[in-house]
Coordinates of C-alpha atoms in Angstrom, one line a residue:
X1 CA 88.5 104.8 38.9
X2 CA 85.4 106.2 40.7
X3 CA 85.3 103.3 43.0
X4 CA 88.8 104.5 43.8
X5 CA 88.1 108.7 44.1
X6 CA 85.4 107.3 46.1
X7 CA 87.5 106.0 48.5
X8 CA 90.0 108.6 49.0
X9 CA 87.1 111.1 49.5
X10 CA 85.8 108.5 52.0
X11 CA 89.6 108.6 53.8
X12 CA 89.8 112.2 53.8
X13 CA 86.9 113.1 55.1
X14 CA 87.8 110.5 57.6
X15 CA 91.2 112.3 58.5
X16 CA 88.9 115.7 58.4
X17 CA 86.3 114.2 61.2
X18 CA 89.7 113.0 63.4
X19 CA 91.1 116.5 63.4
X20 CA 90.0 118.5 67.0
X21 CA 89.7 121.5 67.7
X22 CA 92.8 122.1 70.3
X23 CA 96.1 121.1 69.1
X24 CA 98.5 118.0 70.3
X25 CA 101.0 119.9 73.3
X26 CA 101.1 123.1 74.9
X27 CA 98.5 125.9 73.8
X28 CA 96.8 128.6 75.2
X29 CA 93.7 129.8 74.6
X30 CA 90.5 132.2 75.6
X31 CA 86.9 129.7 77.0
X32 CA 84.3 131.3 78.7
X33 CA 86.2 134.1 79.8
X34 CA 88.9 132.8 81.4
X35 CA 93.1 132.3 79.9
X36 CA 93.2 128.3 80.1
X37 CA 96.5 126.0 79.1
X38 CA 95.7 122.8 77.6
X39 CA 98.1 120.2 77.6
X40 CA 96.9 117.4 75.0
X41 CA 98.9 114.1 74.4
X42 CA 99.8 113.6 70.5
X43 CA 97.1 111.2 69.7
X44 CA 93.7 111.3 70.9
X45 CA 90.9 108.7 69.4
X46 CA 87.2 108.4 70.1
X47 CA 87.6 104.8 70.0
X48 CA 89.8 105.0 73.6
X49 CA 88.9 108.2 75.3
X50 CA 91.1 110.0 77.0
X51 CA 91.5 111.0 80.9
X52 CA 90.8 114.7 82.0
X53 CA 93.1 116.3 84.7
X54 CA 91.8 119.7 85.7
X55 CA 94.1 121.8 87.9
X56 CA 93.3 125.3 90.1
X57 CA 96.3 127.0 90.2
X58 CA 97.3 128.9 93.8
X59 CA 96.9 132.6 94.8
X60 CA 98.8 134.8 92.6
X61 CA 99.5 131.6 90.7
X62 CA 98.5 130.8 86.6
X63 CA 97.9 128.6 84.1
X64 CA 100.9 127.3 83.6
X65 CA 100.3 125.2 86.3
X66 CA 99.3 122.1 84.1
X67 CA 103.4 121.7 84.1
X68 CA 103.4 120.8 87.3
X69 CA 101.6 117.4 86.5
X70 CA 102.8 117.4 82.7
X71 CA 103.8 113.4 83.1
X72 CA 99.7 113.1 82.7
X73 CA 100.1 113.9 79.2
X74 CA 102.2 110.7 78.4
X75 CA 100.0 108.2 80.2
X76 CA 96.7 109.6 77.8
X77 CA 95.7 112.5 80.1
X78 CA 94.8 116.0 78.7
X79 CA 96.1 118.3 81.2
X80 CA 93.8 121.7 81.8
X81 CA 95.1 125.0 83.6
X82 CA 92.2 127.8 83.9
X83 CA 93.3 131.4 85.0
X84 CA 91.2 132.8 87.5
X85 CA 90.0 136.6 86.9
X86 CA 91.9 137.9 90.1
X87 CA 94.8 136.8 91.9
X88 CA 92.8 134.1 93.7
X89 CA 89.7 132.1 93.0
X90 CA 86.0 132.9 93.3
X91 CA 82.8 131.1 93.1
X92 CA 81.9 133.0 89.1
X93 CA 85.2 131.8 88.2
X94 CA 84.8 128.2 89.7
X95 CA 81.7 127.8 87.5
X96 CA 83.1 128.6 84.4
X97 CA 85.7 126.1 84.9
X98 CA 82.7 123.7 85.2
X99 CA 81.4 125.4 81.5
X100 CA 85.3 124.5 80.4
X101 CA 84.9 121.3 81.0
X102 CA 81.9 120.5 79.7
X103 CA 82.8 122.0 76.6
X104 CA 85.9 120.3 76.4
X105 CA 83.9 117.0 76.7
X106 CA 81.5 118.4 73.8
X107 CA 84.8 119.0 71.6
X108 CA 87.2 115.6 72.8
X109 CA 87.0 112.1 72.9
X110 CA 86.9 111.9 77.1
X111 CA 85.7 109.8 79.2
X112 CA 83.0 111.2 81.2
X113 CA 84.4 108.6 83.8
X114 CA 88.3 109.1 84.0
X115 CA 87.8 113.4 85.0
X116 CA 90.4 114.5 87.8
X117 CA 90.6 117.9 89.6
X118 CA 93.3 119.2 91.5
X119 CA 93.9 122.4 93.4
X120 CA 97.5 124.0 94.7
X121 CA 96.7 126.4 98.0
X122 CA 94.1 129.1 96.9
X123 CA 92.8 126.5 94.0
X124 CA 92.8 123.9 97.1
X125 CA 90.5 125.7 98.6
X126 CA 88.6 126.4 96.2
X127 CA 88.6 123.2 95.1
X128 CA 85.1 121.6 96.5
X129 CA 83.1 123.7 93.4
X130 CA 84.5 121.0 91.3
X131 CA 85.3 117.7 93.5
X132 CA 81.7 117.6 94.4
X133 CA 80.1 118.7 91.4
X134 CA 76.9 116.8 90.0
X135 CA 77.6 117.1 86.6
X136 CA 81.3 116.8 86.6
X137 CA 81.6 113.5 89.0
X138 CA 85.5 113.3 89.0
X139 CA 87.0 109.6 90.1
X140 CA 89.5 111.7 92.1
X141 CA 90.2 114.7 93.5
X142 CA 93.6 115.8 95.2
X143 CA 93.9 119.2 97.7
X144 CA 97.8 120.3 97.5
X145 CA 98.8 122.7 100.3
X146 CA 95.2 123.0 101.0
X147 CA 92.5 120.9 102.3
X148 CA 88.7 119.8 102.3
X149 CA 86.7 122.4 104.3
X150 CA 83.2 121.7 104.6
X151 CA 81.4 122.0 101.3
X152 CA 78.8 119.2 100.8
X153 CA 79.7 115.8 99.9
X154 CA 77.1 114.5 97.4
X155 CA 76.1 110.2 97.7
X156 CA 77.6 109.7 94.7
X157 CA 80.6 110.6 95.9
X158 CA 80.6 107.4 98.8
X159 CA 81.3 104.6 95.6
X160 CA 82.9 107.0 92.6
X161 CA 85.7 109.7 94.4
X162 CA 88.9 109.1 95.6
X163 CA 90.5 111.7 97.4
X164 CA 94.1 112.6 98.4
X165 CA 95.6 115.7 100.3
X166 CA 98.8 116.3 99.8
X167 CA 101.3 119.0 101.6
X168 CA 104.7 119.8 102.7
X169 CA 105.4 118.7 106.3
X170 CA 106.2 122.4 107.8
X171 CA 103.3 123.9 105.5
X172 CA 100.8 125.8 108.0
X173 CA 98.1 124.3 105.9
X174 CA 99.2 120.6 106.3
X175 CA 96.8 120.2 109.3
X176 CA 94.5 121.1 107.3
X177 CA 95.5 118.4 104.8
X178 CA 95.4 115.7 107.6
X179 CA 92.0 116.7 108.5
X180 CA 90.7 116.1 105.2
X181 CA 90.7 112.4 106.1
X182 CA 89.2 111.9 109.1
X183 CA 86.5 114.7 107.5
X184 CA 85.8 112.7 104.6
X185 CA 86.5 108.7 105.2
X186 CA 83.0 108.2 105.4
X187 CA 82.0 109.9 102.6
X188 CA 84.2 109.4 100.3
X189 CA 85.2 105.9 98.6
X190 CA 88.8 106.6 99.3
X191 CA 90.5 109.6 101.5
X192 CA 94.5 109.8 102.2
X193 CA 97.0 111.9 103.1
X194 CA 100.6 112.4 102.2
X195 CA 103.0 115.0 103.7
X196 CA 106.4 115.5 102.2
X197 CA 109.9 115.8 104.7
X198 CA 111.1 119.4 105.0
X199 CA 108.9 121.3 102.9
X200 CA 107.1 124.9 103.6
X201 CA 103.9 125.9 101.5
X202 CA 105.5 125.0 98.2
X203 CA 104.5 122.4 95.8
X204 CA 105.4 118.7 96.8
X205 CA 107.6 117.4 94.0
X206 CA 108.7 114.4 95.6
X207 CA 105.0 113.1 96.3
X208 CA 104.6 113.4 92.4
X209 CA 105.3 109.7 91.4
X210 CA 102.9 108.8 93.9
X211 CA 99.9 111.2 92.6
X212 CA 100.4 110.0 89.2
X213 CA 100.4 106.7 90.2
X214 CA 97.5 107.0 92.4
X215 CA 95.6 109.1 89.5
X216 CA 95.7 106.0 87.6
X217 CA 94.6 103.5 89.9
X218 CA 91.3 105.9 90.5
X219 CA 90.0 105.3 87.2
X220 CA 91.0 101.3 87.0
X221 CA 94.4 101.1 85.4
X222 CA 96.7 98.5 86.5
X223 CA 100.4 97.7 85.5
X224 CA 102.0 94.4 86.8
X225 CA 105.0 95.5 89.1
X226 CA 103.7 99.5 89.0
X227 CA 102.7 100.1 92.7
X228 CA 103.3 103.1 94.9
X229 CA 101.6 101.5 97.8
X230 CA 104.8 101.6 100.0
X231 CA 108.8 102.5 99.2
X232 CA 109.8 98.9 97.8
X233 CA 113.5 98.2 97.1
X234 CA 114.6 94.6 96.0
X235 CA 117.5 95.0 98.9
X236 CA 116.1 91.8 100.7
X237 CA 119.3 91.0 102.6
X238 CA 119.6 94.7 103.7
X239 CA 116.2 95.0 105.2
X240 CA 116.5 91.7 107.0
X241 CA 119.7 93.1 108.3
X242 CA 118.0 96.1 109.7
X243 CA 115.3 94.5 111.6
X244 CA 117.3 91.7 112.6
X245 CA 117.6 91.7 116.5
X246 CA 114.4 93.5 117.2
X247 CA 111.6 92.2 119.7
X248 CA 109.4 93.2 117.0
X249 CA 108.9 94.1 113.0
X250 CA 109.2 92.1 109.6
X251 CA 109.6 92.5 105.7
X252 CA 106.9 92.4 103.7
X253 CA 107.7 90.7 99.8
X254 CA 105.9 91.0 97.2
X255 CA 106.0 88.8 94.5
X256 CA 104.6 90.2 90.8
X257 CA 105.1 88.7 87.7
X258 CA 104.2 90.4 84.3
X259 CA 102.2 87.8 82.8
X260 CA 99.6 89.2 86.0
X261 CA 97.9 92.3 83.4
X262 CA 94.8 90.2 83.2
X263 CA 94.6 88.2 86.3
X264 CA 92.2 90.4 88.3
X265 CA 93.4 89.3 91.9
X266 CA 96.8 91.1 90.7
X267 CA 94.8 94.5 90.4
X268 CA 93.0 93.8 93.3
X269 CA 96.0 93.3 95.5
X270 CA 97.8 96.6 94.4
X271 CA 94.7 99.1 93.4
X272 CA 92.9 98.5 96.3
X273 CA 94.2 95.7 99.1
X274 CA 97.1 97.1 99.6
X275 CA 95.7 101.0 99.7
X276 CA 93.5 99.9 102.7
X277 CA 94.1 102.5 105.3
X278 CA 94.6 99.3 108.1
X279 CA 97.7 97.5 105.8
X280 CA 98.9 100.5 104.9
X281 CA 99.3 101.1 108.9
X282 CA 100.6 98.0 109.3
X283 CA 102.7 97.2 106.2
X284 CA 104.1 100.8 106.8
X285 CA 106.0 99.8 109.8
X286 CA 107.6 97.1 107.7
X287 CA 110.7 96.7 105.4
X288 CA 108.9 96.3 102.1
X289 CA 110.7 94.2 99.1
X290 CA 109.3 93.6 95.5
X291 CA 110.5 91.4 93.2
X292 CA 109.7 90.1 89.8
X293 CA 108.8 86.3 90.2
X294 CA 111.0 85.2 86.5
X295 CA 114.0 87.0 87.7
X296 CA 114.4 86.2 91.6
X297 CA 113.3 82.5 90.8
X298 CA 116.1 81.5 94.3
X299 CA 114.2 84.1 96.3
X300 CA 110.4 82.6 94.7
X301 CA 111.9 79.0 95.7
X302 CA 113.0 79.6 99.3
X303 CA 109.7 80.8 100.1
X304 CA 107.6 78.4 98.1
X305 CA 106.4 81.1 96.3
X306 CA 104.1 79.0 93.1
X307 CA 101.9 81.8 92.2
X308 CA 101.6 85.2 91.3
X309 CA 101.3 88.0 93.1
X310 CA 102.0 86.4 96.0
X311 CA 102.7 88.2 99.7
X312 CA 105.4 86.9 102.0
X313 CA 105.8 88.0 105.8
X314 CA 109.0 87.6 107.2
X315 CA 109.8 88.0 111.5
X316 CA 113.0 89.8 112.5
X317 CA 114.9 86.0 112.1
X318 CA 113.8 86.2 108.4
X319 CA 111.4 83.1 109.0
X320 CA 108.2 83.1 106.9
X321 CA 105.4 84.5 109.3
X322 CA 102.6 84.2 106.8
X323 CA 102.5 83.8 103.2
X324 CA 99.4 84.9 100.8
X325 CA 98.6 83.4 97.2
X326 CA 95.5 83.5 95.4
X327 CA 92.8 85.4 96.8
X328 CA 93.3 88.8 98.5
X329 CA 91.2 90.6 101.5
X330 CA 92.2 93.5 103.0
X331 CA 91.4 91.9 106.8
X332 CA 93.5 89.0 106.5
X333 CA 96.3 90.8 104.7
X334 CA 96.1 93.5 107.4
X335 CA 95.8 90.4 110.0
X336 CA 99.4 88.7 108.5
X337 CA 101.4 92.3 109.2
X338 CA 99.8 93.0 111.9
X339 CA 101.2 90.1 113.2
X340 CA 104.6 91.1 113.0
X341 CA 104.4 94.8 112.9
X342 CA 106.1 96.8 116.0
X343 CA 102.8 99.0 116.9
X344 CA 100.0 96.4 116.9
X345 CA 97.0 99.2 117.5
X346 CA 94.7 100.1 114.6
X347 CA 95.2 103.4 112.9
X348 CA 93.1 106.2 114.1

């Protein structure tokens, strides 16, 4: 009987140490000054850390911003919306979002490693108090409506951030957002820009499937057939139809197969071939098709596809151009569409 009481004393205190200090969902609450909105999926466990997402809201903007990237919250992220003290951000404020987040780190199971910053407009702006913090060291960092204006890039930065600008196409700012790449390239591990069709300074809700994605990928997750890296359809017969004719141009295939979680030339190919800034010129210019190896077995046959992942590069007759198995480089992959593609030049 003791043994027993023993044990449930042992459980409960277990159940006690598991119970944090900010509940699952939605809640608001007052740290180091500022109104902040936490986000926080159902089920968090020291054992497998969760990912931080730290958003800056725009001018005039709050804290209910963390709804604008609320997905997070399924996928394991805890989702974090400070309030600046004005309508806008300063640097005071800035700083105690660093405080928030080491706190929150203190307080939840996060890995120090899988920390994300974002910032809409004014929180763009603002945004280089946190992307380039010592202390903080996000794996990402992502300017909306805004971009990258000087603030200094520390070394670290050159092997652990990846950064993104995103923007609407007619937003005044979205020069601004271009220029974050060429400003950063070299700095940076990783620097991209997306602009969305037909869009003012407003937030770019089509370009969200693409952030998440691309959120994950910075800190190492990788899900067979998952891949943002260009608008893939399985409409083979259509895109050979539509560059049928043409002096110049292709289809790209992509063959995936869901056994690939563990094969690390699968992750390779999507979360960081594929993202190099010369296929993405290239393979951008192409008809891109994706298709699950199991299913389209006829499609797998035809173009002695054995392998998986597996790239085929089709001409405008639909005849295989160049066809990639095994190992993945970004030059040679870059090399097969550039074969094909309509503007052979390398991206600026």
């Amino acid at each position: 009987m003791l043994r027993g009481l023993a044990s449930l004393l042992a459980l409960t205190a277990l159940v006690a140490a598991e119970e944090w200090p900010y509940p699952e969902g939605s809640s608001t609450h007052t740290i180091e000054g500022l109104k902040v909105a936490i986000m926080r999926p159902e089920t968090l466990s020291r054992e497998k850390p969760a990912s931080l997402a730290i958003i800056l809201h725009g001018n005039g903007g709050d804290s209910q911003i963390v709804h604008s990237i609320s997905e997070c919250v399924e996928r394991g992220y805890i989702v974090v919306g400070p309030k600046s003290t004005g309508m806008g951000w300063n640097g005071a404020d800035v700083k105690a979002v660093l405080r928030i987040a080491a706190h929150l780190k203190k307080v939840l199971p996060i890995d120090p490693d899988k920390v994300h910053v974002l910032g809409f407009s004014n929180g763009g702006w603002n945004l280089g108090g946190l992307a380039f913090d010592d202390e903080l060291k996000p794996c990402s960092a992502t300017w909306i409506g805004a971009g990258y204006r000087g603030a200094r890039v520390p070394k670290w930065a050159k092997k652990h951030l990846g950064v993104l600008a995103l923007a609407g196409a007619q937003d005044p700012n979205a020069n601004a957002a271009q220029k974050t790449v060429p400003m950063l390239r070299d700095k940076v591990r990783s620097a991209e820009c997306r602009l969305q069709d037909d869009l003012g300074h407003k937030w770019p809700t089509a370009l969200m499937s693409y952030l998440q994605w691309w959120m994950d990928t910075n800190e190492g997750r990788f899900t067979p057939g998952v891949d943002e890296n260009f608008a893939w359809t399985d409409e083979l017969e259509e895109a050979q139809t539509k560059v049928a004719g043409g002096k110049r141009g292709g289809v790209l295939v992509y063959f995936w197969d869901k056994a690939d979680a563990e094969n690390p030339q699968a992750k390779l190919l999507s979360n960081s071939v594929l993202m190099d800034p010369a296929v993405r010129h290239y393979g951008g210019q192409l008809r891109a098709i994706k298709f699950e190896r199991t299913i389209f077995t006829i499609e797998a046959e035809k173009y002695g596809v054995k392998t998986t992942p597996a790239l085929v590069v089709l001409n405008t007759k639909g005849a295989v151009k160049k066809k990639i198995e095994g190992k993945f480089k970004p030059r040679s992959v870059a090399k097969a569409l550039r074969s094909v593609a309509p503007n052979r030049r390398p991206p600026e």
